[in-house]
């Protein structure tokens, strides 16, 4: 296959195809719809063989732009178009080219003249100059049009795509082995467009219809085949687009009777009164004649004994006297052969106790009997079916079980019967000589099925008229119906009141009462009978009740707070299901306590729970009587009970005075102040706010501590040691905070030493212990060491029971002498005392006499002394 491209001036610059330029893959020509100055240059045709991947270049062709005139606008002129008829093979890819010259540059579009859509699988390339239809099928055939148009006009090219297909086999022929005088028939069928024709070959030569050989389209029939008919046969299907062959061999067999592979059955069992067929099927060609012997006697046909056309022996109404050996003798002109088998006659199987129809209630358990008498030399198999399907005792073992325990009993137990178990049960008994069955019907009574077609016939603001059809009563008459309802606001389905209050089983309508207005309801009906309550019906459609005046008023009307000159009123919103209609809102009414006239305002949002009245003349913290009413599209409802709400109070107007601060430790300071004079400020004071910030921090990031009531001092904790802090105090109430006092400064104390006392040593005797330790030296940024604290824990036995005593001692130097009980053990724990917090303690352990380091001894003693040693300084 060849492809075409064009080089512009120099390789590798190829002409880019677009709406103005097109390279035909049919002719190889390059078409330019409207030449522009940029098109001037040399053009070289490149032809590529896609099989060998070889390439050939043509000579350069110059394109020169003439300047002796101006090209005017003109309608499209189609230069590239597909043929009027395009034969297209099934499954191929069809490509249609269409390109036009014109000024302005024409646009190309494609369509089918028969009004059908262009196949969705079709692809339009580049400037739409190429339409490609992959996997072409019969439905893609038709008249296609290429439309080229611009502002000056349009032009159309048309072509018919016709569909053709080479023959393809639908049905082939296969090898046949036939006996002499048999009939042989072959049929082959092929698809194709046009429809294929057929002829036959035998051993490569044309086969003609004559005498025993009949030919009809793709069918070949040979009657009474002979050895001369054997050979290789071919069915040939062809149309003008191709030809295909299907081959098969005919083998003709000619042999005498042979029982070597098809012996008469050695042992055949049958019951008394039954029917038996003993097959006789030797291999023979041509077909033999048959005769039978019983023992040594020739068997004569009668009303009970028949030799069938295929040689088999048929005996009906079998008796015990029919038992014995039977021989089939087959003969043709190539020979005679025989084969012998035995017939054994058994007593028939009889049902002694058959299952019987029963009427049961859901939940009960029953046994369906199935007991038989049979020949015990034969294996017997019991099976049960339910409504025509075999019962799988493993899969359905929860309800079905085979019981009986004897080979002559196949009883069926059904446990915990459900409604689905109602139907026909059949016990089937089978031996090798006979098969019989017995059936029973099981009626199951249970709670009624769900009512059907629940319909809302009419609704008002508080009622709904329902109707329904009864469901299955499950063999127990329906006694009552109950109605349930569900709304978007309810938790599941709820029972509702109806008229009549009790709905009997013969009533199929009821009126639901006590509904909320303007709420969307759906209903379902539940039936009951003497056995129980059934499944509910499918829900009805959803219907909204009609609107009514609102009846429920807002709860918990209160308020207060807010900013200066505000009266804040709050309430709990009325739930949507109690609003009784659309257009729901609130009417807020208020008046100064002791006055007569109410001021009212409307809050139109049903979700509103707050209203703020603002007026500069509103006195602070003044009592108002307040009530909130409701309304909807139907009108106004009632108001809530009257309650008293206070208007917003004023912020404190004066700052606290006499603010003092002192450091308590490295992390805590205490602040105190005096409240403003009562006659010099406005606004109720509910407490004070202390702000504390480090000198290197911004005031807006200050730490805040609030007090409540009249408290005029507090502690600020978790501060940094040895740091300068600024503190200011201001009063607050619900309206906000008042002015701040002037800031005061305080410096926290230095932190304690970071190292504990070390190298603790002691000398001890039976009653004394002398402790020595290294002095702790504080760093420059730590508090000065003033002394040490020693904590002592003494564990002692008293009347055989353990006990513990605690002591504490202070030491101003790094040495301490202690009196301890005789033979006691001691564990000193030392820490430093400073103006800040104590440093980490150091531990030691001691017992007996002598000196020791801080390693512990584990000797037993009557008592143990624990000591904690801490360095300290004067505060």
XYZ file of C-alpha atoms in Angstrom, residues 595-860:
266
model
C -47.393 50.483 80.730
C -50.510 49.613 78.699
C -49.637 49.829 74.983
C -47.774 47.030 73.231
C -45.185 47.548 70.512
C -45.264 44.780 67.876
C -43.017 43.604 65.054
C -43.207 40.691 62.612
C -40.338 38.202 62.199
C -41.051 36.441 58.898
C -38.562 33.572 59.183
C -39.891 30.309 60.701
C -36.327 29.489 61.844
C -35.826 32.803 63.702
C -35.302 32.442 67.455
C -34.192 35.978 68.348
C -35.275 39.563 67.864
C -33.264 42.669 68.814
C -35.033 46.012 69.314
C -32.639 48.998 69.061
C -33.421 52.527 70.240
C -30.960 55.122 71.513
C -33.523 56.288 74.072
C -33.845 52.801 75.548
C -32.836 53.037 79.250
C -30.217 50.456 80.295
C -31.208 47.399 82.319
C -34.908 48.293 82.333
C -37.702 45.657 82.682
C -40.005 44.949 79.718
C -43.012 42.704 79.421
C -42.557 40.410 76.379
C -44.722 37.888 74.523
C -44.268 36.113 71.157
C -47.128 35.015 68.879
C -47.316 32.993 65.650
C -48.979 33.294 62.241
C -49.129 31.481 58.894
C -51.004 31.727 55.589
C -54.312 31.069 57.361
C -53.895 33.905 59.868
C -52.579 34.675 63.362
C -52.473 32.287 66.287
C -52.203 33.026 69.988
C -49.354 34.572 72.004
C -47.071 32.931 74.522
C -47.455 33.824 78.231
C -46.036 37.253 79.180
C -42.522 37.234 80.663
C -40.205 40.020 81.881
C -36.944 40.699 80.013
C -34.375 43.393 80.858
C -32.840 45.680 78.277
C -29.082 45.663 77.749
C -27.007 47.263 80.474
C -24.191 49.811 80.042
C -20.554 48.877 80.211
C -18.753 50.060 83.360
C -17.597 53.650 82.795
C -14.798 53.913 85.374
C -11.593 51.942 85.834
C -10.571 50.240 89.106
C -8.121 52.228 91.278
C -5.142 51.524 93.539
C -3.840 48.602 91.481
C -0.951 46.806 93.246
C 1.110 43.764 92.212
C 3.751 41.697 94.035
C 5.768 38.621 93.061
C 5.054 35.442 95.020
C 7.518 33.151 93.270
C 9.239 32.638 89.973
C 5.891 31.754 88.345
C 3.184 33.555 90.389
C 2.238 37.178 91.123
C -0.626 38.587 93.197
C -2.719 41.546 91.986
C -5.099 43.668 94.079
C -7.211 46.775 93.326
C -9.981 48.994 94.636
C -13.399 49.196 92.859
C -14.547 52.495 91.295
C -16.561 54.841 93.540
C -20.233 53.961 93.237
C -21.278 57.562 92.587
C -18.626 58.041 89.907
C -19.548 55.288 87.423
C -22.461 53.800 85.475
C -23.127 50.214 84.626
C -23.466 47.202 86.870
C -20.173 45.462 87.719
C -20.259 41.654 87.510
C -16.532 41.113 88.012
C -13.048 42.163 86.967
C -10.635 41.194 84.238
C -6.872 41.223 84.886
C -4.587 41.435 81.849
C -0.926 40.438 82.186
C 1.754 40.648 79.489
C 5.519 40.360 79.447
C 7.541 43.431 78.626
C 8.689 41.949 75.284
C 5.112 40.955 74.274
C 2.285 42.936 72.693
C -0.549 44.036 74.950
C -3.203 42.477 72.675
C -1.655 39.060 73.375
C -2.007 39.537 77.144
C -2.956 36.662 79.440
C -6.447 37.253 80.935
C -7.785 36.221 84.321
C -11.401 36.996 85.317
C -12.932 37.245 88.776
C -16.618 37.098 89.688
C -18.521 39.391 92.018
C -16.828 41.717 94.490
C -13.462 39.922 94.591
C -10.673 42.581 94.444
C -7.552 40.420 94.250
C -6.343 37.356 92.363
C -3.271 35.358 91.484
C -1.744 35.104 87.996
C 0.211 31.849 87.528
C 2.388 30.047 84.982
C 4.637 33.053 84.395
C 8.297 33.094 83.373
C 10.868 33.536 86.161
C 12.962 36.688 86.508
C 10.834 38.562 83.932
C 9.227 42.040 83.887
C 5.418 41.956 83.516
C 2.786 44.691 83.065
C -0.682 44.282 84.619
C -3.920 46.237 84.186
C -7.451 45.724 85.573
C -10.891 46.610 84.214
C -14.474 45.897 85.259
C -16.968 43.944 83.075
C -20.644 43.008 82.794
C -22.909 41.518 80.129
C -22.585 44.648 77.990
C -18.807 44.338 77.814
C -15.701 45.622 79.589
C -15.052 49.081 80.977
C -11.946 51.267 80.731
C -8.654 49.797 81.857
C -6.666 50.971 84.849
C -3.164 52.283 84.429
C -0.683 49.438 84.027
C 1.564 48.469 86.955
C 4.859 46.611 86.699
C 6.165 43.598 88.587
C 9.215 41.358 88.168
C 8.908 37.662 88.974
C 11.514 36.080 91.203
C 14.430 34.108 89.870
C 13.821 30.375 89.417
C 15.294 27.868 91.943
C 18.612 26.069 91.364
C 18.328 23.448 88.680
C 20.706 20.990 90.369
C 19.799 18.959 93.537
C 22.176 18.479 96.489
C 24.800 15.901 95.588
C 27.388 13.553 97.125
C 25.293 12.835 100.219
C 27.319 11.004 102.894
C 26.630 10.062 106.488
C 27.955 8.446 109.637
C 25.426 6.511 111.671
C 25.172 4.609 114.905
C 22.294 2.763 116.562
C 20.546 6.033 117.526
C 22.108 8.831 115.458
C 22.803 9.687 111.847
C 25.031 12.562 110.691
C 24.365 13.746 107.123
C 26.816 15.670 104.935
C 26.326 16.852 101.345
C 27.861 19.174 98.809
C 26.596 22.724 98.850
C 24.423 23.800 95.929
C 25.661 26.878 94.117
C 23.016 28.832 92.233
C 23.659 30.093 88.718
C 23.475 33.818 87.923
C 19.870 33.494 86.706
C 18.783 31.344 89.706
C 17.675 32.244 93.240
C 20.303 32.342 95.983
C 20.489 29.210 98.197
C 19.340 29.985 101.763
C 19.155 26.505 103.254
C 18.079 22.866 102.850
C 14.979 20.887 103.711
C 15.262 17.280 104.828
C 12.111 15.101 104.650
C 12.121 11.949 106.803
C 9.835 8.899 106.550
C 10.273 6.299 109.312
C 8.788 2.826 108.848
C 8.441 0.985 112.206
C 6.820 -2.179 113.517
C 4.296 -1.940 116.341
C 2.900 -5.121 117.931
C 3.915 -7.055 114.868
C 2.243 -4.628 112.427
C 4.124 -2.205 110.103
C 3.670 1.583 110.492
C 5.084 4.830 109.116
C 6.021 8.190 110.730
C 6.907 11.391 108.799
C 9.356 14.158 109.911
C 10.796 17.282 108.272
C 13.944 19.206 109.255
C 15.520 22.447 108.013
C 19.280 22.946 107.721
C 21.048 26.207 107.026
C 24.396 24.571 106.227
C 25.262 21.368 104.327
C 25.352 19.207 107.473
C 22.636 17.749 109.726
C 22.638 15.539 112.832
C 19.527 13.391 113.459
C 18.383 11.078 116.236
C 16.865 7.852 114.885
C 15.503 4.694 116.558
C 18.075 1.973 117.310
C 19.071 -0.229 114.370
C 16.962 1.889 112.036
C 17.464 2.347 108.309
C 17.408 5.812 106.755
C 16.827 7.176 103.243
C 17.701 10.925 103.122
C 16.101 12.980 100.349
C 17.502 16.512 100.011
C 16.309 19.547 98.044
C 17.321 23.225 97.948
C 15.075 25.991 99.329
C 15.139 29.298 97.387
C 12.917 32.345 96.948
C 11.452 30.362 93.990
C 10.257 26.742 94.044
C 12.362 23.893 95.601
C 14.914 22.251 93.350
C 14.734 18.565 92.443
C 15.457 16.359 95.521
C 18.493 14.135 95.943
C 18.092 10.695 97.541
C 20.310 8.639 99.860
C 19.880 5.513 101.958
C 21.559 4.653 105.286
C 21.480 2.014 108.054
C 23.650 0.971 111.047
C 27.030 2.574 111.805
C 29.790 3.820 109.581
C 29.696 5.979 106.479
C 28.141 5.365 103.088
C 27.396 6.981 99.718
C 24.002 7.106 98.112
C 24.014 3.406 97.170
C 21.324 1.463 99.006
C 21.813 -1.429 101.453
C 19.222 -4.175 101.724
C 19.710 -5.418 105.299
C 16.600 -6.037 107.326
